[in-house]
XYZ file of C-alpha atoms in Angstrom:
624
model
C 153.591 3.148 -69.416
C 150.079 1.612 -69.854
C 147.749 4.237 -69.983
C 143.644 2.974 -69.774
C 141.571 6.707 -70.299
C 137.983 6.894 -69.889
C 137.209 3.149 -71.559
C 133.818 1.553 -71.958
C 133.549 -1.819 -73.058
C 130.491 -4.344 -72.933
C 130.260 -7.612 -73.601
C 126.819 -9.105 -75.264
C 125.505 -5.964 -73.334
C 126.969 -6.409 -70.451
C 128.294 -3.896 -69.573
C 131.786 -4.357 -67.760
C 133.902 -0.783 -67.848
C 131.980 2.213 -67.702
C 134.557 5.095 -68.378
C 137.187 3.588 -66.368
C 140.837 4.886 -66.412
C 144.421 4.099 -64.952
C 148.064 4.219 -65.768
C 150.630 1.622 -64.829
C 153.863 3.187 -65.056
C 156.970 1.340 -66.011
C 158.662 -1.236 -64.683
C 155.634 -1.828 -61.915
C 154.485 -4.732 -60.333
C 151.177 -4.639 -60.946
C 148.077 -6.916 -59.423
C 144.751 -6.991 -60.950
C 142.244 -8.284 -58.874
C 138.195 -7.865 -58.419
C 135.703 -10.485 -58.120
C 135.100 -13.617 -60.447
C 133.081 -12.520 -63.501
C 133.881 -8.478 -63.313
C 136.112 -8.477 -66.461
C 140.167 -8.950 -65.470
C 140.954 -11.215 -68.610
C 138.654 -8.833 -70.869
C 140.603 -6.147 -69.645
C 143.629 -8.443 -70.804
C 142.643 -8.809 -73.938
C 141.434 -4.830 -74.468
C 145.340 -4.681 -73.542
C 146.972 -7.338 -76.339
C 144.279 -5.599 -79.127
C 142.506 -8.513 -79.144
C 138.744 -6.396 -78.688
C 138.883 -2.683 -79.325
C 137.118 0.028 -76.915
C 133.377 0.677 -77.477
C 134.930 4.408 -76.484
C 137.797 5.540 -74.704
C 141.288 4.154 -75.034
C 143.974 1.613 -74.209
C 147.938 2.501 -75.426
C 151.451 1.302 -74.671
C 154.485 2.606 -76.044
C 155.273 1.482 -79.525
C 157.390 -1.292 -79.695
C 156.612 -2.635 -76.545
C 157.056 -6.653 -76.592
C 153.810 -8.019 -74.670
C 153.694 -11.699 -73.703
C 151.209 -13.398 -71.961
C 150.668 -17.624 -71.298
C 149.120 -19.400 -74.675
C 145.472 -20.851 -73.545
C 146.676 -24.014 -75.401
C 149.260 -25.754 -74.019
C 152.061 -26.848 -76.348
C 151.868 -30.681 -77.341
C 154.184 -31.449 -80.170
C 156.950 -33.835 -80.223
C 159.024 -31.329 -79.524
C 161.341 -31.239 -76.282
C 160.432 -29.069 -73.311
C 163.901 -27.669 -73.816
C 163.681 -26.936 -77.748
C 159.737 -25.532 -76.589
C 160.985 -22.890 -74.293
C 164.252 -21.876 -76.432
C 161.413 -21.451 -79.510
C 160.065 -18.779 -77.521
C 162.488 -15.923 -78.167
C 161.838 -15.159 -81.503
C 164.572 -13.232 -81.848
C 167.220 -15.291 -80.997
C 166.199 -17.565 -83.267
C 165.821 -15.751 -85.916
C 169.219 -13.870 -85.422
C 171.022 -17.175 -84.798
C 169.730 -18.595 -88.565
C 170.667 -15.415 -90.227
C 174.270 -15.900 -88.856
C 174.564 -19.191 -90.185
C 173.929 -17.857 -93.775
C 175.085 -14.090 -93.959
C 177.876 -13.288 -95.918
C 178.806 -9.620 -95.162
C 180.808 -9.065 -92.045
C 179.647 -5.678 -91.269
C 176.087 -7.033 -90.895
C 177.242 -10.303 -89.197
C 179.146 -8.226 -86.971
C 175.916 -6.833 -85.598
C 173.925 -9.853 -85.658
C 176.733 -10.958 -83.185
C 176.763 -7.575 -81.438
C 173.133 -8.009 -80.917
C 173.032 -11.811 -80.089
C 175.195 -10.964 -76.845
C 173.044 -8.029 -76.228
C 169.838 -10.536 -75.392
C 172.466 -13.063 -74.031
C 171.742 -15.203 -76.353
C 174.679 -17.867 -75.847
C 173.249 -18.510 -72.672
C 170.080 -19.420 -73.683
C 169.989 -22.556 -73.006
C 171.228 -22.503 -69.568
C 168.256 -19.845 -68.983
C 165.630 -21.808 -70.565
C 167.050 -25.060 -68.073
C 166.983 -22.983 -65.254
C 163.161 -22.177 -65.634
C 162.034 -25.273 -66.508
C 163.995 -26.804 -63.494
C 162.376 -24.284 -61.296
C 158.907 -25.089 -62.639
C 159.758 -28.527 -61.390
C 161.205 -30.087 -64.290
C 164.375 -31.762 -64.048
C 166.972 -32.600 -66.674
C 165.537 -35.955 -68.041
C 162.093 -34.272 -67.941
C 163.464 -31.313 -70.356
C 164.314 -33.670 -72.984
C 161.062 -35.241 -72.940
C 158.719 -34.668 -75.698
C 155.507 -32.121 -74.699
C 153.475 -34.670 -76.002
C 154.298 -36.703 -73.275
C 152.993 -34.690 -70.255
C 149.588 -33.995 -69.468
C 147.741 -30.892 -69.731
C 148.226 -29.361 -66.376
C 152.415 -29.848 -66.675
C 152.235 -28.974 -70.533
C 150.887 -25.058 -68.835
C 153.865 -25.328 -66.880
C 155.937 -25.564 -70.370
C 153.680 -22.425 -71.307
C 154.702 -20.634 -68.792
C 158.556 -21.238 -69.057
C 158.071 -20.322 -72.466
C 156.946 -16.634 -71.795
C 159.041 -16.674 -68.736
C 162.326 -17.036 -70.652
C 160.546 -14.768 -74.077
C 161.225 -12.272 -71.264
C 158.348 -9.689 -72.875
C 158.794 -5.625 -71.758
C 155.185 -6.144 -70.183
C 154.413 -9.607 -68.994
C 150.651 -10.436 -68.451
C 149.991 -13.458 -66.583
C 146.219 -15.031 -65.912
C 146.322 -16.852 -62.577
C 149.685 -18.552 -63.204
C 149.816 -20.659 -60.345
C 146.608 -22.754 -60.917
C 148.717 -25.439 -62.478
C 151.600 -25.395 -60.068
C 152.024 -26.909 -56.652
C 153.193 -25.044 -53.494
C 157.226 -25.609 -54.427
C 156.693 -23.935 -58.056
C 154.757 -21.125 -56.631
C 157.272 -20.617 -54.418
C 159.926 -20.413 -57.410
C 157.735 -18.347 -58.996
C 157.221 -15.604 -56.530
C 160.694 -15.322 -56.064
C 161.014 -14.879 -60.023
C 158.779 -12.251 -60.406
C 160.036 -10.539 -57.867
C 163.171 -9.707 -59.434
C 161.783 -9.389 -63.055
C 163.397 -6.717 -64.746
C 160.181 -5.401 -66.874
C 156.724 -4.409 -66.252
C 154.396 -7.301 -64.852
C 150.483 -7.335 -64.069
C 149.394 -10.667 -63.012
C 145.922 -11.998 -62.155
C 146.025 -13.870 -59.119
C 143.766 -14.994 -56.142
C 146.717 -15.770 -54.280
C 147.752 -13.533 -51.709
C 151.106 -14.892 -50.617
C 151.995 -14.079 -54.296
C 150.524 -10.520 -54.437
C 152.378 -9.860 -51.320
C 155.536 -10.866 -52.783
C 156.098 -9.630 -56.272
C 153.507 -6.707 -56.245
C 154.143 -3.026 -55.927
C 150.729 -1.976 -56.924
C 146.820 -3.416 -56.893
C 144.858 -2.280 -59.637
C 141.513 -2.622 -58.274
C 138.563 -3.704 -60.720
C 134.870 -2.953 -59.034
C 131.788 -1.747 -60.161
C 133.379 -1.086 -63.937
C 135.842 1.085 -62.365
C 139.533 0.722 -62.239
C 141.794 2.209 -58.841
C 145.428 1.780 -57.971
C 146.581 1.329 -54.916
C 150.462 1.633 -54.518
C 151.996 -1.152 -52.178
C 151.230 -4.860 -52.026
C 147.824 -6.619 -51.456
C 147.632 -6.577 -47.466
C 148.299 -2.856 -48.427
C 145.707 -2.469 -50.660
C 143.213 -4.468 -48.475
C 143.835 -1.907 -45.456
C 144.014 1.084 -47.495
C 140.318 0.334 -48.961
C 138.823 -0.662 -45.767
C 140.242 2.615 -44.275
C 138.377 4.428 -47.761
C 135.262 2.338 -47.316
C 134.775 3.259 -43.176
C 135.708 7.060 -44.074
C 132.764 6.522 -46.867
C 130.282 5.530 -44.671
C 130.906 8.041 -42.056
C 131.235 10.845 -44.640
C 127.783 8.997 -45.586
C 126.170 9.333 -42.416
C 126.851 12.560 -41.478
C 125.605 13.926 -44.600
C 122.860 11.818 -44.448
C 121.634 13.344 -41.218
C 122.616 16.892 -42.695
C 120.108 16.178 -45.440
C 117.571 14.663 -42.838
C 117.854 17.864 -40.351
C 117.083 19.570 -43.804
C 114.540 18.012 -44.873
C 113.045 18.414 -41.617
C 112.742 22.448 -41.423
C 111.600 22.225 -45.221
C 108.870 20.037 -44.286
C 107.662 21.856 -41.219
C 108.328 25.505 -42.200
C 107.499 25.448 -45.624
C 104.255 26.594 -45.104
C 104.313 29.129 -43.259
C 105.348 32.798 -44.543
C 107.453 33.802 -42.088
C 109.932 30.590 -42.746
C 109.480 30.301 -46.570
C 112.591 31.886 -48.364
C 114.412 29.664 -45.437
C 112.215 26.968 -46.745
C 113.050 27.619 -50.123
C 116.907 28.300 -49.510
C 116.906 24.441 -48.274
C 115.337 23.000 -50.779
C 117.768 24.628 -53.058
C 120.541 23.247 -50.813
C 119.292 19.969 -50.758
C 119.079 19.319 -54.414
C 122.421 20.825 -54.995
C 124.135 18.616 -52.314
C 125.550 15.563 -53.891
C 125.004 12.101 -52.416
C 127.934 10.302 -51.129
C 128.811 7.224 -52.572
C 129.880 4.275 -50.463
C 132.253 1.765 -52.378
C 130.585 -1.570 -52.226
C 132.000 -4.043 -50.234
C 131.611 -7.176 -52.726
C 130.440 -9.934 -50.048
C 130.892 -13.497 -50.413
C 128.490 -15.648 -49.488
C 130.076 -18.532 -46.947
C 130.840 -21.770 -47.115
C 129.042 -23.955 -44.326
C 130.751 -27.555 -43.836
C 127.837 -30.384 -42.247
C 129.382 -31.745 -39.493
C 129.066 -34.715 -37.162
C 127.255 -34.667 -34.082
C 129.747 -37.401 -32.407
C 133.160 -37.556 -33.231
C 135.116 -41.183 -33.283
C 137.747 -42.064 -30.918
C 141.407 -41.246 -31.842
C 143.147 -42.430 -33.982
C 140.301 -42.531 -36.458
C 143.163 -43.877 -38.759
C 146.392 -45.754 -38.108
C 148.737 -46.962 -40.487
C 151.256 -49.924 -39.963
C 154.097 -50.401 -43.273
C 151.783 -49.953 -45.335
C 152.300 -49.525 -49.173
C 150.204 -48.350 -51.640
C 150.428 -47.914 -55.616
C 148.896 -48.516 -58.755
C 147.928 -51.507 -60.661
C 150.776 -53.803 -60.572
C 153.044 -50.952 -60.889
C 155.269 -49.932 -58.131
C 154.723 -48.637 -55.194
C 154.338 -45.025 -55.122
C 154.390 -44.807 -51.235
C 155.780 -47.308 -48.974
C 156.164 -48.225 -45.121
C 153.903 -45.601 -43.935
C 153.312 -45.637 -39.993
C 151.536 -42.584 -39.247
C 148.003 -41.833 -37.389
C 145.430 -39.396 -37.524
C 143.363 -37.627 -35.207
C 140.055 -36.730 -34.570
C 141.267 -33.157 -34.123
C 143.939 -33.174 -36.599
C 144.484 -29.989 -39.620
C 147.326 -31.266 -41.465
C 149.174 -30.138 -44.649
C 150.755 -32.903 -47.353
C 153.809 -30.423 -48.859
C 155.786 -32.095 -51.609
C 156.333 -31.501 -55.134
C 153.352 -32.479 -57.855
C 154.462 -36.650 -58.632
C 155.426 -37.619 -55.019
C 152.155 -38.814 -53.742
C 150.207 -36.531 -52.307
C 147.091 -37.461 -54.141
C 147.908 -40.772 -53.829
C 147.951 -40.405 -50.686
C 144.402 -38.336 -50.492
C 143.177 -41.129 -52.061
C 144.423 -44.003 -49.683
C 142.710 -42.488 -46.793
C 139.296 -41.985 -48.706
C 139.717 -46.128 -49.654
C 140.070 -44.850 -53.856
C 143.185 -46.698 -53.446
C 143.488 -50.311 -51.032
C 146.999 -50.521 -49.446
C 148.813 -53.299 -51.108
C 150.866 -54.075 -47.794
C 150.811 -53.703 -44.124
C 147.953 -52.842 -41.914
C 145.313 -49.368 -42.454
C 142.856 -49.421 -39.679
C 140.131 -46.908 -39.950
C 137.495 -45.774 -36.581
C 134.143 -47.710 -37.217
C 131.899 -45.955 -39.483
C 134.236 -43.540 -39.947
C 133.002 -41.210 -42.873
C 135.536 -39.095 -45.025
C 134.857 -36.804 -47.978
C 137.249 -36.578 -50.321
C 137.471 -33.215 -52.523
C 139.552 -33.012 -55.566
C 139.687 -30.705 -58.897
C 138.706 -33.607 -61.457
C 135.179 -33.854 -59.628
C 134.135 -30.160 -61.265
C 133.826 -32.199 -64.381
C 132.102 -34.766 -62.955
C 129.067 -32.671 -62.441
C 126.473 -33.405 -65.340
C 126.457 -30.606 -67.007
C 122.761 -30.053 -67.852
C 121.958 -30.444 -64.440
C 121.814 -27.726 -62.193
C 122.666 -27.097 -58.983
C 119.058 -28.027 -57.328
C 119.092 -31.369 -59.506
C 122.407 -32.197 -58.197
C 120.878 -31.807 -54.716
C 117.856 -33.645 -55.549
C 119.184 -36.905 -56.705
C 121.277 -36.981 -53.587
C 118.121 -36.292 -51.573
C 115.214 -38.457 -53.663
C 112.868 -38.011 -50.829
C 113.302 -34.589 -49.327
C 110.740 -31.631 -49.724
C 112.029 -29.079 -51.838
C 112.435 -26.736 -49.543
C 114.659 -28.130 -47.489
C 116.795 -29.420 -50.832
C 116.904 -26.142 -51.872
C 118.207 -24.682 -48.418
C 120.586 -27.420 -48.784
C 121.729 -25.434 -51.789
C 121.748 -22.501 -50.461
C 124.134 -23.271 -47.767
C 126.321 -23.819 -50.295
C 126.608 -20.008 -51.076
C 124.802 -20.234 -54.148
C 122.318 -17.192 -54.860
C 118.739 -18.365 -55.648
C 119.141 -17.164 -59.070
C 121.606 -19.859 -59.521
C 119.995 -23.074 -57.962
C 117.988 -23.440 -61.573
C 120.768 -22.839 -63.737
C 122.491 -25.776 -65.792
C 126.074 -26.883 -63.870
C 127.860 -25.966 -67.761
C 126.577 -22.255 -67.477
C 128.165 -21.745 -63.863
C 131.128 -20.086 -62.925
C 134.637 -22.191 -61.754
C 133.805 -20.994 -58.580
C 130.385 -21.723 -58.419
C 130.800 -24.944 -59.944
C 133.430 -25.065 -56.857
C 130.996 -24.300 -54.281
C 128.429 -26.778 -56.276
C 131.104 -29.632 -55.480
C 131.859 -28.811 -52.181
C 128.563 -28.662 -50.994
C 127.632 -32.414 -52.371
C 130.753 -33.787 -51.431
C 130.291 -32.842 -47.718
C 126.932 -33.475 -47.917
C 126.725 -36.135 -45.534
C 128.426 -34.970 -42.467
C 132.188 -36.060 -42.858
C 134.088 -36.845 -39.697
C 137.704 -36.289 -42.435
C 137.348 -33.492 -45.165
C 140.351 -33.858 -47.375
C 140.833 -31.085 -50.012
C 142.943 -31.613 -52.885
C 143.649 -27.957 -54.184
C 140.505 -26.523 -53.613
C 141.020 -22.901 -53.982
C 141.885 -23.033 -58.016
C 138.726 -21.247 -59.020
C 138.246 -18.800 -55.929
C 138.509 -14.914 -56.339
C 140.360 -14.126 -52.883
C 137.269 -13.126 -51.028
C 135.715 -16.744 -51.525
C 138.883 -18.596 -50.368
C 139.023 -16.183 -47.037
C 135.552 -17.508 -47.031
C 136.667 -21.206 -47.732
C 139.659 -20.271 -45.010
C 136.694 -19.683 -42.594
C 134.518 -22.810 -43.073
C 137.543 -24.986 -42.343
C 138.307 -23.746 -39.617
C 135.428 -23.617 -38.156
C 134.442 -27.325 -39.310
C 134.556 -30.093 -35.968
C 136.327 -32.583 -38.341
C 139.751 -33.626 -38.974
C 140.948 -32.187 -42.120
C 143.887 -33.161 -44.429
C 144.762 -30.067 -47.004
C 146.571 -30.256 -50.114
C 147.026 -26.645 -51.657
C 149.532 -23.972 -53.141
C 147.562 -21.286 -51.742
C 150.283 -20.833 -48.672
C 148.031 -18.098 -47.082
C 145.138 -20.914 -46.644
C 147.730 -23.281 -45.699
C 149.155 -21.098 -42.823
C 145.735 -20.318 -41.701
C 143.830 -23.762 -41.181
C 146.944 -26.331 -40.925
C 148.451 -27.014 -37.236
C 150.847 -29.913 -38.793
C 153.032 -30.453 -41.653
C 153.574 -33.982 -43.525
C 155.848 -33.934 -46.172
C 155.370 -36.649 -49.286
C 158.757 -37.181 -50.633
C 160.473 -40.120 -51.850
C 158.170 -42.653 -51.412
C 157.311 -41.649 -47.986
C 155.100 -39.241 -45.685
C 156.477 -38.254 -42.662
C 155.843 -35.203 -40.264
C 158.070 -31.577 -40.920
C 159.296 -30.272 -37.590
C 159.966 -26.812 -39.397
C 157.096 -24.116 -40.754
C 156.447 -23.263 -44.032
C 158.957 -20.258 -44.014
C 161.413 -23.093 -43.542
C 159.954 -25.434 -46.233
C 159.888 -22.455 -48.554
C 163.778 -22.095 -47.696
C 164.722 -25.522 -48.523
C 162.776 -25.754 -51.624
C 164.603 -22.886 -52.933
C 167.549 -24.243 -52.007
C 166.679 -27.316 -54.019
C 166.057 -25.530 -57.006
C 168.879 -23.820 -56.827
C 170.760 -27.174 -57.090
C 172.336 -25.557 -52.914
C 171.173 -28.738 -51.259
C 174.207 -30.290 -50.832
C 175.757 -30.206 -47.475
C 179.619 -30.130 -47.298
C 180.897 -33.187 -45.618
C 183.280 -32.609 -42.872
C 186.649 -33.771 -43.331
C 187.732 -36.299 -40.365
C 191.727 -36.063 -41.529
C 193.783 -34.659 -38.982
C 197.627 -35.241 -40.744
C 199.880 -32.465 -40.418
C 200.663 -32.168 -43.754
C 196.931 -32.141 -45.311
C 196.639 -28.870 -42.207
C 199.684 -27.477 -44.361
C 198.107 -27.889 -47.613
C 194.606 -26.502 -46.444
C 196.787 -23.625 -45.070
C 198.190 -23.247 -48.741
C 195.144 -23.430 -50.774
C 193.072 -20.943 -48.324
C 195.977 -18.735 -49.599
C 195.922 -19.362 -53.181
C 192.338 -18.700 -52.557
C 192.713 -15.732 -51.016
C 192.032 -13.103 -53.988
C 188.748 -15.020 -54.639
C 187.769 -14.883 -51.017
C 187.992 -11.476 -51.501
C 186.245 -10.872 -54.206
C 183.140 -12.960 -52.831
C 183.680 -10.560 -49.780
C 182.814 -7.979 -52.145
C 179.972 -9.373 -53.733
C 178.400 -9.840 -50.344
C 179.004 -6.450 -49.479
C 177.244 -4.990 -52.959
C 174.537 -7.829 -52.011
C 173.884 -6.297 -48.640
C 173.520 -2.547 -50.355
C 171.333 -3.767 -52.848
C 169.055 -5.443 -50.941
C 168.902 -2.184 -48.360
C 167.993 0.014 -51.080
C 165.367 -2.481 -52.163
C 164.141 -2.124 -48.756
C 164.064 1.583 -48.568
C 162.295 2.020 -51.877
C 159.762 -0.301 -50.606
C 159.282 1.807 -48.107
C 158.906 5.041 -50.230
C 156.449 2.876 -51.627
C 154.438 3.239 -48.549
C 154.818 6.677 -48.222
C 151.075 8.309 -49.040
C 152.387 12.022 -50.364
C 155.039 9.862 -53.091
C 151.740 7.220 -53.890
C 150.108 10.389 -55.324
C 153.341 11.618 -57.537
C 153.022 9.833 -60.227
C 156.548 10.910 -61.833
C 157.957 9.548 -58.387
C 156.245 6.097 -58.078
C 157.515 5.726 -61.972
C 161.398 6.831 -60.849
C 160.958 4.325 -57.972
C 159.879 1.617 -59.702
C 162.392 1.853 -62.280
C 165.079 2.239 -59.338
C 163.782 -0.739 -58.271
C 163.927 -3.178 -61.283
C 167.576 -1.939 -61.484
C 168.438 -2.352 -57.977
C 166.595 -5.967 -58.891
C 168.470 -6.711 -61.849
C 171.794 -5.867 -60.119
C 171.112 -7.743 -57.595
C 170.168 -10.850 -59.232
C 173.478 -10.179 -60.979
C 175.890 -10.237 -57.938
C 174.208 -13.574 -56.687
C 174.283 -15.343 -59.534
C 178.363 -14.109 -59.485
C 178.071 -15.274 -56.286
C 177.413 -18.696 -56.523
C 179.579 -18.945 -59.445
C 182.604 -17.925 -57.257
C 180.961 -19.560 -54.473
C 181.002 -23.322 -55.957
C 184.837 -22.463 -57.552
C 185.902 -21.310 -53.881
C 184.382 -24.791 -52.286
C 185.657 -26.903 -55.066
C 189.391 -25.400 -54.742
C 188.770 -25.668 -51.051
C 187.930 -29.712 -51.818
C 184.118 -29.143 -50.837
């Protein structure tokens, strides 16, 4: 288990742990999560070795293989393929000694050992990830040198992925991946085998893959046992018990204080008197946890909306230079009302798309009619570097505004959420998330009657993006959203378009549904049996003959259903126990859980991947 006791840690005198302690047993799922700037990827590196403890302690079990995502991404000539297998040491090592030992006792156990890590399917592992990172086969045998930063962290991430480490640390994984690889994701951590603590701002994923929240606040560390929404209630129920234990004590203390001061004097009432005062410096004051609030977002908006549609589209195409086109034939029309989500994988056009609408792109074909003086902001990641970066927030403001009073280009600041501290202070020295809000604010500036918003949560602790979550929705405007944050996406969206294949058309299903079929995708399931139209007798007789040829491996997928079904009940229950507040505070039990767990994980992972395997035989006998 990791096992953090009494550690203290600052940074340039800051000081960021202040004798905090927590153990993560085993096999856990583990969330860290606090506010921007408190100290989660210190704490990572107190955990790697890479600072040691002013006082106090950090230790794992010996031996214990850590892996974590490279801050570089890899950009050799190299294939993504060759990238990822590179990863497991091990293997690789083992498979170059076998090529050159010559005693058979000790290549006997190199062998031994190489089917121990599964090492002849290595490949087919290392494929599998990539794929479900959103690479596909060509893509795998492309150079890394070839992609672009963002996808090259995707290669990263398959690496450690498939290194499979005995505690896997993972800084905000999906910032690089769209909505279909954070699905894929979620699901794979969810049945990783080892010990995982991940950073992450997204809640969808917490609630997924997590067992526990360790909590980082005011240089302390908590765990909570259970998922985020868990955590979340279980901490609001702690901080409203707080303040009541709070007030009653404080009026304890005042109805003491009171007979002090009026009795104190007098002789009769003084060893009372004094007995208080005794009792009043001996009572302890109760602390309430802070609740760390966020300031808001506020979003300008128009006093008069246009008519609807405020845009139509009629075949029109759209694409780059005199490349081809990326989208094509698009009849669709927007509202004045409208909150709609672009889904589809990262290459099929949704920013394309974000930028057709905002006129950075001019359709090529057909007609794109847009309400008179219609006004649309347009925010996207890439404009966080557009800021000039020894410019602060106020000057940012102020060239937009040449002629305003400062006052009033300061408040304009200030409804961004910045604090007043921050308004002076160069755009390089900010925050992500500041440098976030800094963006926002100018590019919204000017009253929008469309806000698009191009993965704008990236840099948002969880608190800010409920705040973000909050300004859209209450914004007049339409908006158009493009994010893998699925929690912000189920809360401000009312319609789905999905970009795929050149085109952008509405999804009738939610995104439970989309989630489905994008698994089903990656999974390379997609494929829907065509129905047979032959009616002959004697194709009915052979069908009738094969289904019993077939028969023993019917069976045996009848089993592996069944063992399916028990697994994933006793997944369920020991969720449950999870829940269960007397086992949260036995340690011993939440570690003999959570090692039930990965096992009950790892055999089930097992009988569906046996599944399928039978599954595809049984169709393809069957002719499917």
């Amino acid at each position: 288990m990791l096992q953090i006791q009494n550690l203290t840690f600052r940074i340039a005198g800051r000081l960021l742990f202040d004798e905090a302690t927590a153990t993560v047993p085993l096999g856990a799922k583990c969330g860290l999560v606090g506010p921007n700037g408190t100290g989660k990827s210190t704490l990572f590196k107190l955990i790697r070795g890479e600072h040691s403890p002013e006082s106090g302690s950090v230790s794992i079990p010996a031996k214990l293989k850590i892996g974590g995502v490279a801050q570089e991404a890899p950009g050799t000539e190299k294939s993504l393929l060759e990238t990822v297998l590179e990863a497991d040491t091990e293997r690789l090592d083992l498979m170059a000694r076998a090529e050159t030992e010559q005693d058979a006792e000790k290549l006997a156990n190199i062998h031994t050992r190489l089917a121990d890590i599964d090492a002849y399917s290595a490949e087919a592992r290392a494929s599998s990830i990539l794929h479900g990172l959103g690479f596909d086969a060509a893509a795998q045998q492309r150079a890394c040198a070839e992609f672009s930063g963002g996808w090259r962290m995707r290669v990263a991430l398959a690496a450690v992925l498939f290194a499979e480490p005995d505690l896997l640390m993972l800084d905000e994984p999906t910032n690089y991946l769209d909505l279909e690889g954070t699905l894929w994701l979620k699901t794979y951590l969810a049945r990783y085998p080892h010990t995982v603590i991940i950073i992450s701002h997204d809640r969808d994923l917490l609630n997924a893959c997590c067992t526990s929240i360790l909590h980082l606040s005011e240089r302390k560390l908590t765990l909570y046992s259970g998922n985020y929404d868990i955590f979340a209630r279980t901490r609001a129920e702690k901080m409203a018990l707080a303040v009541k234990a709070k007030e009653k004590q404080d009026a304890k203390r005042a109805h003491m204080e009171a007979f002090v001061n009026r009795f104190k004097a007098k002789a009769s009432k003084a060893r009372q008197a004094q007995s208080r005062i005794k009792a009043l410096a001996r009572m302890a004051q109760t602390q309430v946890p802070i609740d760390e609030s966020v300031k808001p977002f506020k979003f300008p908006t128009p006093e008069t909306m246009p008519s609807s549609p405020i845009i139509r589209m009629d075949n029109v195409s759209v694409g780059y230079g005199d490349g081809p086109a990326i989208l094509k034939r698009l009849n669709l029309r927007i509202d004045n009302d409208d909150r709609i989500a672009l889904l589809g994988a990262n290459g099929n056009g949704k920013s394309t798309f974000a930028k057709l609408l905002s006129s950075r792109l001019a359709e090529r074909d057909g007609d794109l009619h847009r309400a008179a003086k219609l006004k649309i902001a347009l925010f996207a990641q890439h404009q966080l570097d557009d800021l000039t970066p020894a410019w602060s927030a106020y000057e940012h403001f102020r060239a937009a505004y040449p002629d305003e009073a400062e006052s009033k280009v300061r408040a304009r600041v200030a409804a961004t959420g910045l604090s007043t501290e921050k308004m002076d202070t160069p755009a390089q020295a900010l925050s992500g998330g500041e440098r976030a809000r800094l963006t926002l604010g100018l590019t919204t500036r000017d009253a929008p009657h469309v806000l698009i918003l191009d993965e704008p949560t990236n840099h948002l602790d969880i608190d800010s993006r409920d705040a973000l979550m909050e300004a859209v929705n209450d914004y007049r405007g339409a908006v158009i959203l493009i994010s893998h944050d699925r929690y912000l996406v189920e809360t401000c969206a009312e319609r789905i378009w999905l970009v795929e294949g050149g085109d952008v058309q509405p999804y009738d299903g939610d995104l439970d549904d989309y989630a489905a079929l994008v698994l089903r995708k990656r999974a390379g399931n997609d494929k829907a049996a065509k129905p047979d139209t032959k009616s002959q007798k004697n194709q009915r007789q052979q069908q009738a003959q094969t289904r019993k040829n077939l028969a023993p491996l019917k069976a045996k997928l009848t089993e592996l259903e069944s063992f399916i079904e028990k697994a994933q009940v006793k997944l369920e229950a020991i969720d449950k126990a999870f829940l269960d507040p007397k086992i949260a505070q036995d340690g011993d039990k939440v570690q003999e859980l959570a090692r039930n767990r990965a096992d009950a994980e790892a055999k089930l992972e097992k009988w569906e991947e046996r599944w399928l395997e039978l599954s595809e035989e049984y169709e393809a006998g069957m002719g499917g």
